[in-house]
Each structure stands twice: as C-alpha cells, then as structure tokens.
Coordinates of C-alpha atoms and ligand atoms in Angstrom, one line a residue:
X86 CA -27.7 20.8 -15.3
X87 CA -30.5 21.2 -12.8
X88 CA -33.8 19.9 -14.2
X89 CA -37.1 21.4 -13.4
X90 CA -38.6 17.9 -13.4
X91 CA -36.2 14.9 -13.3
X92 CA -36.8 11.6 -15.1
X93 CA -37.0 9.5 -12.0
X94 CA -36.6 9.7 -8.2
X95 CA -36.6 7.0 -5.5
X96 CA -39.4 7.1 -2.9
X97 CA -37.7 6.7 0.5
X98 CA -39.6 7.4 3.7
X99 CA -38.7 7.8 7.4
X100 CA -39.9 4.3 7.9
X101 CA -37.4 3.0 5.4
X102 CA -34.7 4.9 7.1
X103 CA -35.7 3.5 10.5
X104 CA -35.7 -0.1 9.2
X105 CA -32.2 0.4 7.7
X106 CA -31.0 1.9 10.9
X107 CA -32.3 -1.1 12.8
X108 CA -30.4 -3.4 10.5
X109 CA -27.3 -1.2 10.9
X110 CA -27.5 -1.4 14.6
X111 CA -27.7 -5.2 14.6
X112 CA -24.4 -7.0 14.6
X113 CA -25.2 -9.1 11.5
X114 CA -24.7 -7.2 8.2
X115 CA -25.0 -10.1 5.8
X116 CA -26.9 -13.4 5.5
X117 CA -29.2 -12.6 8.3
X118 CA -32.9 -12.1 9.2
X119 CA -33.5 -9.1 6.9
X120 CA -32.5 -11.0 3.8
X121 CA -34.9 -13.8 4.9
X122 CA -37.7 -11.4 5.5
X123 CA -37.2 -9.5 2.3
X124 CA -37.2 -12.8 0.3
X125 CA -40.3 -14.1 2.1
X126 CA -42.3 -11.0 1.8
X127 CA -41.3 -10.3 -1.8
X128 CA -42.0 -13.9 -3.0
X129 CA -45.4 -13.6 -1.2
X130 CA -46.2 -10.3 -2.9
X131 CA -45.7 -11.8 -6.3
X132 CA -47.0 -15.3 -5.6
X133 CA -44.1 -17.8 -5.8
X134 CA -42.8 -20.3 -3.2
X135 CA -39.1 -19.4 -3.3
X136 CA -37.0 -16.3 -3.6
X137 CA -33.3 -15.5 -3.6
X138 CA -32.3 -11.9 -3.0
X139 CA -29.1 -10.9 -4.9
X140 CA -26.9 -7.9 -5.6
X141 CA -28.6 -6.8 -8.8
X142 CA -31.2 -7.7 -11.4
X143 CA -28.4 -8.6 -13.7
X144 CA -27.0 -11.1 -11.1
X145 CA -30.4 -12.7 -10.9
X146 CA -30.5 -13.0 -14.7
X147 CA -27.0 -14.5 -14.8
X148 CA -27.9 -17.0 -12.0
X149 CA -31.0 -18.1 -14.0
X150 CA -28.7 -19.0 -16.9
X151 CA -26.4 -21.0 -14.6
X152 CA -29.4 -22.8 -13.1
X153 CA -30.4 -23.8 -16.6
X154 CA -26.9 -25.0 -17.2
X155 CA -26.6 -22.9 -20.4
X156 CA -23.5 -24.2 -22.2
X157 CA -21.5 -22.6 -25.1
X158 CA -23.6 -22.5 -28.2
X159 CA -26.9 -23.1 -26.4
X160 CA -29.6 -20.8 -27.7
X161 CA -32.0 -18.6 -25.7
X162 CA -34.8 -16.8 -27.5
X163 CA -35.3 -13.3 -26.3
X164 CA -36.3 -9.7 -27.1
X165 CA -34.2 -7.1 -28.9
X166 CA -36.3 -4.4 -27.3
X167 CA -35.0 -4.4 -23.8
X168 CA -32.3 -3.2 -21.4
X169 CA -29.1 -4.9 -22.4
X170 CA -28.8 -7.1 -19.3
X171 CA -31.5 -9.5 -20.4
X172 CA -29.3 -10.5 -23.3
X173 CA -25.9 -10.1 -21.8
X174 CA -26.7 -12.8 -19.2
X175 CA -26.8 -15.3 -22.1
X176 CA -23.4 -14.2 -23.3
X177 CA -21.9 -14.6 -19.8
X178 CA -22.4 -18.4 -20.3
X179 CA -21.3 -18.3 -24.0
X180 CA -24.9 -19.0 -25.0
X181 CA -26.4 -17.4 -28.1
X182 CA -29.2 -14.8 -27.8
X183 CA -31.6 -15.5 -30.6
X184 CA -33.8 -12.4 -31.1
X185 CA -37.3 -12.3 -32.3
X186 CA -39.3 -9.2 -33.1
X187 CA -41.8 -7.7 -30.7
X188 CA -45.6 -7.1 -30.8
X189 CA -46.7 -3.6 -31.4
X190 CA -49.3 -3.8 -28.6
X191 CA -47.4 -5.5 -25.7
X192 CA -43.9 -4.4 -26.8
X193 CA -42.9 -8.0 -25.7
X194 CA -41.7 -10.8 -28.0
X195 CA -44.2 -11.9 -30.6
X196 CA -45.1 -15.5 -29.7
X197 CA -45.8 -16.3 -33.4
X198 CA -42.2 -15.6 -34.2
X199 CA -40.8 -18.0 -31.6
X200 CA -41.6 -21.4 -33.1
X201 CA -39.8 -20.8 -36.4
X202 CA -36.4 -20.0 -34.7
X203 CA -36.5 -23.0 -32.4
X204 CA -33.6 -25.4 -33.1
X205 CA -32.0 -28.4 -31.5
X206 CA -29.8 -26.0 -29.4
X207 CA -32.7 -24.0 -28.1
X208 CA -32.8 -24.2 -24.3
X209 CA -35.1 -21.4 -23.1
X210 CA -37.3 -18.4 -23.8
X211 CA -36.5 -15.2 -22.0
X212 CA -39.4 -12.8 -22.5
X213 CA -39.0 -9.2 -21.1
X214 CA -42.0 -7.3 -19.7
X215 CA -41.0 -3.8 -20.6
X216 CA -42.3 -0.5 -19.2
X217 CA -44.5 -2.4 -16.8
X218 CA -46.6 -4.1 -19.5
X219 CA -47.0 -7.8 -19.8
X220 CA -46.0 -10.1 -22.7
X221 CA -48.6 -12.5 -24.0
X222 CA -47.7 -15.2 -21.4
X223 CA -50.4 -17.7 -22.4
X224 CA -49.0 -18.0 -25.9
X225 CA -45.4 -18.0 -24.8
X226 CA -45.9 -20.7 -22.3
X227 CA -47.8 -22.8 -24.9
X228 CA -44.9 -22.7 -27.3
X229 CA -42.4 -23.4 -24.5
X230 CA -44.3 -26.3 -23.1
X231 CA -44.8 -27.9 -26.5
X232 CA -41.1 -27.8 -27.1
X233 CA -40.0 -28.5 -23.5
X234 CA -38.2 -25.2 -23.1
X235 CA -37.7 -23.3 -19.9
X236 CA -39.0 -19.8 -19.5
X237 CA -37.3 -17.1 -17.6
X238 CA -39.4 -13.9 -17.2
X239 CA -37.4 -10.7 -16.9
X240 CA -39.7 -8.7 -14.6
X241 CA -37.2 -6.0 -13.7
X242 CA -39.7 -3.4 -15.0
X243 CA -42.9 -5.2 -14.1
X244 CA -43.3 -5.6 -10.3
X245 CA -46.9 -6.8 -9.9
X246 CA -47.8 -6.3 -13.5
X247 CA -50.7 -8.7 -14.2
X248 CA -51.4 -10.8 -17.2
X249 CA -55.0 -12.0 -17.2
X250 CA -55.3 -11.4 -13.5
X251 CA -52.1 -13.1 -12.5
X252 CA -48.8 -11.5 -11.6
X253 CA -46.0 -11.8 -14.2
X254 CA -43.1 -13.7 -12.7
X255 CA -45.4 -16.6 -11.8
X256 CA -45.8 -18.0 -15.3
X257 CA -42.2 -19.1 -16.2
X258 CA -39.8 -21.5 -14.4
X259 CA -37.9 -18.5 -13.0
X260 CA -38.3 -14.8 -12.9
X261 CA -36.0 -11.9 -12.2
X262 CA -36.5 -8.5 -10.6
X263 CA -34.3 -5.5 -10.1
X264 CA -34.3 -2.7 -7.6
X265 CA -32.2 0.0 -9.2
X266 CA -33.3 3.5 -8.1
X267 CA -35.4 4.1 -11.2
X268 CA -37.6 1.0 -10.6
X269 CA -41.0 1.0 -8.9
X270 CA -39.3 0.0 -5.6
X271 CA -35.6 0.3 -4.9
X272 CA -32.8 -1.0 -2.7
X273 CA -30.2 1.3 -4.3
X274 CA -28.7 -1.8 -6.0
X275 CA -30.3 -5.2 -5.7
X276 CA -32.3 -8.0 -7.3
X277 CA -34.3 -11.1 -6.8
X278 CA -34.8 -14.4 -8.4
X279 CA -38.2 -16.2 -7.9
X280 CA -39.1 -19.8 -8.6
X281 CA -41.5 -22.5 -7.5
X282 CA -38.9 -25.2 -8.1
X283 CA -37.1 -26.2 -4.9
X284 CA -34.1 -27.6 -6.8
X285 CA -33.6 -24.4 -8.7
X286 CA -33.9 -22.5 -5.5
X287 CA -31.2 -24.5 -3.8
X288 CA -28.9 -24.2 -6.8
X289 CA -29.3 -20.5 -7.1
X290 CA -28.9 -19.9 -3.3
X291 CA -25.6 -21.8 -3.5
X292 CA -24.3 -20.2 -6.8
X293 CA -24.9 -16.7 -5.5
X294 CA -22.9 -17.5 -2.3
X295 CA -19.7 -18.8 -3.8
X296 CA -21.1 -22.3 -4.7
X297 CA -21.2 -23.3 -1.0
X298 CA -23.1 -26.5 -0.2
X299 CA -26.6 -25.9 0.8
X300 CA -25.8 -26.7 4.4
X301 CA -23.6 -23.5 4.0
X302 CA -20.5 -25.1 5.3
X303 CA -18.0 -22.4 5.7
X304 CA -15.4 -23.4 3.1
X305 CA -16.8 -26.3 1.2
X306 CA -17.6 -25.3 -2.4
X307 CA -19.5 -27.8 -4.5
X308 CA -19.4 -25.7 -7.7
X309 CA -18.1 -22.5 -9.2
X310 CA -20.1 -19.7 -7.7
X311 CA -20.1 -16.0 -7.2
X312 CA -20.5 -13.4 -4.6
X313 CA -23.9 -12.1 -5.6
X314 CA -25.1 -11.7 -2.0
X315 CA -27.2 -8.7 -0.8
X316 CA -26.2 -7.0 2.4
X317 CA -28.6 -6.8 5.4
X318 CA -28.8 -3.0 5.0
X319 CA -30.0 -3.4 1.4
X320 CA -32.3 -6.3 2.3
X321 CA -33.8 -4.2 5.1
X322 CA -34.6 -1.4 2.7
X323 CA -36.0 -4.0 0.3
X324 CA -38.2 -5.4 3.0
X325 CA -39.5 -2.0 4.0
X326 CA -40.2 -1.0 0.4
X327 CA -42.0 -4.3 -0.3
X328 CA -44.4 -3.4 2.6
X329 CA -45.2 -0.1 0.7
X330 CA -45.7 -1.7 -2.7
X331 CA -49.5 -1.3 -2.7
X332 CA -49.2 2.4 -1.9
X333 CA -46.4 2.9 -4.4
X334 CA -48.2 1.2 -7.2
X335 CA -51.4 3.0 -6.5
X336 CA -49.7 6.4 -6.5
X337 CA -48.1 5.5 -9.8
X338 CA -51.4 4.3 -11.3
X339 CA -53.1 7.6 -10.3
X340 CA -50.2 9.6 -11.7
X341 CA -50.3 7.7 -15.0
X342 CA -54.0 8.3 -15.3
X343 CA -53.6 12.0 -14.6
X344 CA -50.8 12.2 -17.2
X345 CA -53.0 10.4 -19.8
X346 CA -55.9 12.7 -19.1
X347 CA -53.7 15.8 -19.4
X348 CA -51.9 14.8 -22.6
X349 CA -54.9 13.2 -24.3
X350 CA -55.5 16.3 -26.6
X351 CA -52.0 16.5 -28.1
X352 CA -52.2 15.1 -31.6
X353 CA -48.6 14.6 -32.3
X354 CA -48.1 12.0 -29.5
X355 CA -49.3 8.4 -28.9
X356 CA -50.0 7.6 -25.3
X357 CA -49.4 4.3 -23.6
X358 CA -52.5 2.1 -23.9
X359 CA -53.4 -0.9 -21.8
X360 CA -54.7 -3.9 -23.6
X361 CA -57.4 -5.9 -22.0
X362 CA -55.1 -8.7 -20.8
X363 CA -52.7 -6.4 -18.9
X364 CA -52.8 -4.6 -15.7
X365 CA -49.9 -2.2 -15.8
X366 CA -47.4 -1.7 -13.0
X367 CA -46.2 1.7 -14.1
X368 CA -42.4 1.7 -14.5
X369 CA -41.9 4.6 -16.9
X370 CA -44.4 6.9 -18.7
X371 CA -43.6 6.5 -22.3
X372 CA -45.1 8.4 -25.3
X373 CA -44.4 7.7 -29.0
X374 CA -43.9 10.3 -31.7
X375 CA -43.0 10.3 -35.3
X376 CA -39.4 9.2 -35.6
X377 CA -38.6 12.2 -37.7
X378 CA -39.2 14.5 -34.8
X379 CA -38.2 12.3 -31.8
X380 CA -34.6 13.4 -31.4
X381 CA -35.2 17.1 -31.8
X382 CA -38.2 16.9 -29.4
X383 CA -35.9 15.2 -26.9
X384 CA -33.4 18.0 -27.2
X385 CA -36.0 20.7 -26.8
X386 CA -37.6 19.1 -23.7
X387 CA -34.3 18.6 -22.0
X388 CA -33.4 22.3 -22.8
X389 CA -36.6 23.3 -21.1
X390 CA -35.6 21.5 -17.9
X391 CA -37.7 18.4 -18.5
X392 CA -35.4 15.4 -18.2
X393 CA -36.4 12.7 -20.7
X394 CA -34.8 10.0 -22.7
X395 CA -35.1 7.7 -25.7
X396 CA -35.9 4.1 -24.5
X397 CA -34.5 1.6 -25.6
X398 CA -32.4 3.1 -28.3
X399 CA -30.7 1.5 -30.0
X400 CA -32.2 -2.0 -29.9
X401 CA -29.9 -4.7 -28.4
X402 CA -29.0 -6.3 -31.7
X403 CA -27.9 -2.9 -33.0
X404 CA -25.6 -2.1 -30.0
X405 CA -22.0 -1.8 -31.3
X406 CA -20.8 -4.9 -29.4
X407 CA -23.6 -7.1 -30.7
X408 CA -23.3 -5.8 -34.3
X409 CA -19.6 -6.5 -34.3
X410 CA -19.8 -9.9 -32.7
X411 CA -22.9 -11.3 -34.4
X412 CA -23.1 -9.2 -37.6
X413 CA -26.6 -7.9 -36.9
X414 CA -27.9 -5.2 -39.2
X415 CA -30.7 -2.7 -39.4
X416 CA -34.0 -4.0 -40.6
X417 CA -33.8 -7.5 -39.0
X418 CA -36.5 -6.7 -36.4
X419 CA -38.5 -3.9 -37.9
X420 CA -41.1 -3.4 -35.2
X421 CA -38.6 -3.3 -32.4
X422 CA -36.4 -0.9 -34.4
X423 CA -39.3 1.4 -35.3
X424 CA -40.6 1.5 -31.7
X425 CA -37.1 2.3 -30.5
X426 CA -37.0 5.3 -32.8
X427 CA -40.4 6.6 -31.6
X428 CA -40.3 6.3 -27.8
X429 CA -39.7 9.1 -25.4
X430 CA -39.9 8.5 -21.7
X431 CA -41.1 11.5 -19.7
X432 CA -40.5 12.3 -16.0
X433 CA -42.3 9.7 -13.9
X434 CA -41.8 8.9 -10.2
X435 CA -43.9 8.0 -7.1
X436 CA -43.7 11.5 -5.6
X437 CA -44.3 13.4 -8.8
X438 CA -47.0 16.0 -8.4
X439 CA -49.9 17.2 -10.6
X440 CA -48.0 20.5 -10.8
X441 CA -45.0 18.6 -12.2
X442 CA -47.3 17.0 -14.9
X443 CA -48.5 20.5 -15.9
X444 CA -44.9 21.6 -16.2
X445 CA -44.1 18.7 -18.5
X446 CA -47.2 19.3 -20.5
X447 CA -46.5 23.0 -21.0
X448 CA -42.9 22.2 -22.1
X449 CA -44.2 19.4 -24.4
X450 CA -46.8 21.7 -26.1
X451 CA -44.3 24.5 -26.4
X452 CA -41.5 22.2 -27.8
X453 CA -43.9 20.7 -30.4
X454 CA -44.8 24.1 -31.6
X455 CA -41.2 25.0 -32.1
X456 CA -40.4 22.0 -34.4
Ligands
LIG658 C1 -33.2 -2.7 -14.7 C2 -33.3 -3.9 -15.7 C3 -32.4 -5.0 -15.5 C4 -31.2 -5.0 -14.7 O1 -31.3 -4.7 -13.4 P1 -30.0 -4.2 -12.6 O2 -30.5 -4.3 -11.2 O3 -29.7 -2.8 -13.0 O4 -28.9 -5.1 -12.9 C5 -32.7 -6.1 -16.3 N1 -33.6 -6.1 -17.3 C6 -34.4 -5.0 -17.5 C7 -35.5 -5.1 -18.5 C8 -34.3 -3.9 -16.7 O5 -35.1 -2.8 -16.9

C-alpha cells in the first residue's frame, strides 16, 4: 500500500549523484581511489586510524570474527536485543553466542551480567549500540580488559553516537558500521570495519579480498577469504554521504527534538530519553507502549497510512532458528523480551517534515482513542 508517511527514506542529493557519476565515468570500478577516500574520510569522522570498506555491515561483522580467529565452540558475549546479524556472525564461524540481558536505560548489554557468564572459552564481547544510543562502554571495557577479552562494537545503528563525549566505535578493538538505506547515511548496501590495530587492518583487508597477500599479488592467496569488496560506485556514494554527515545528523537531531515536543503530552506512550552519558545519533524514533496494546496500535497506525514497525521483535534468542538450535525459551532475558514487546518505531528520516510529524501525531492520538 501507499503510505502517507513511510518508515524511512534515504537522503540522496544532486551532489551524491554527481560524485557517483564521476566514479562511473572513470575506468576503475573496484579497488580504486573512491574506496580509499571513503575509508579515510569515514575513519576520520569516527576517530580511528584504519578502515576497511566492505559490501555490508554483516560482512564487516563476519570479518571481525575471522580477525579474532573465532573457532568452533568459542564463546562471544552479546545482546539478544539487536538485529540478527550481530549474532549470526558468530555462528558463521561455529562460535557460540552467549546472550546477556540488556539495561532498561541504554538498551545495550548490562555490564553487570557479563562477568558471571565468562568461561574459559570466552573470546570476546560484542555490544550493540541500538537505535543510536550508546552502551555503557566504560564498564564493558573494564570487564573486557580485566579478562583479556576483545571487544567488537556493533555501531551499525550508531554513526557518531557519543559515549561520554567520545564516538562509539573507538572504544573496542574493532567496530562495524552498515549503510543499508534505512541507516543515518547510506550506500544502498555497504559496510565498514574500523580499528586502530594495524595487524587487524591488514588481516581484514586481505580476508575481504579473497585472502590475497597484503601486497595484493593477483593470484596468491595466503588464507581462505571472501569477496566482500565494495564497488567504486558504492564507495563514491559513501564518500559523498560522509561529507554530509554533520548536516544529516543535525537534521535528525532537530527532527527528534520536534517529535519529542509534539508527542510529550500523550500519556500512553514513553518517549526515547537520553541519559547523561549518551549523545544520540538518531537512527530510528522509537516509542514504548504497554505490551497489551502494542500490536493493535501497530495495526491501526499502519491502516491510517503511517508505516511503523515493532523493533526488534522477537529477540534474537527467540527467533525460530535460535530456539531450535540452542533451546532458548521465553523468560531467559526478561528486560530484552519486555522491551521487544513494547517498542514501536515511528516514521523517521532525514527529509521528514514537521507536517509529517503532525500527520503521525494525529494518527497516533486517533488510534489510541480507538483502542
Ligand atoms: C543494519 C544492522 C546490521 C547489518 O547491516 P547490513 O548492512 O544490513 O548487513 C548489523 N547490526 C545492526 C544492529 C544493524 O542495525
């Protein structure tokens, strides 16, 4: 159906189109200057030394597991309240995702729950910064450091989210970003792995390019690798979008503030709330409602032309595949499960207007009155 206000929309300008056209007109469509420029400018915008641009956020996550040499049975501690890719990447290497519950406030893993599940097989912690909020990185890094564990930050929803004044993605040993069209900035499909570790950088560069030696000799393969390369067209778009990040993030901040102002009087909903440690990078605009009314409210809003969704429902451990394979059951991670039954994400995108917000608000008020 045609929605009056859609859930998300990419923000593509004439400048983006001009840059992609320039890349298209060059004779080099892969492994060229645009990939380099995208990597350099993106790493700089977050604050790390090295970057490897890849074909998706999931590819970046998978490469992080390979770089850590996750082997069958190795354990990685992560969040059940996330998009499934942050956990699937562990399974790609026959590792075991060990879930811990989340904090009500950050919606990220609760650092206090991490230590009790650490075993001799634990190799890493993989916190996910969901909805553009930050996990408690101080506490997570403390636990990781005291047990010599690596930390991979999944920043796919948190481009330039700050924790205590520092960008997420600069705390752990590696961090991953994704540029699917619903993210703050997009390349259609695409991703990035960031690190300050030169050895990890070289390893990931090689693994994403069929395991070629770092001197990139044409047909010499040092290890099992993949084709996770990004094309020059995609990288050119990524470069162009990176230049606009300050503008994009500012527009989204203003929009979120307007949304919060407009919806503040509605009793039945809980609005997203910053905590003092986090500077949001707005990915989605989520509200929380009583779980008894969530699903019927979703139906009513969608019927009224407001495209919205439950996020993330069900939790990863309750996904059919995970239940079957690991025997997870309801009740194991009560906060994550409750939050996943309360959240609705409303339309939110860089070019959304105040008029659109009024349309969503009217539909929301009307829908609530019909329940
Ligand atoms: C979008 C997203 C990913 C994966 O990104 P893709 O580019 O779609 O592979 C991973 N983790 C989280 C939390 C995401 O939101």
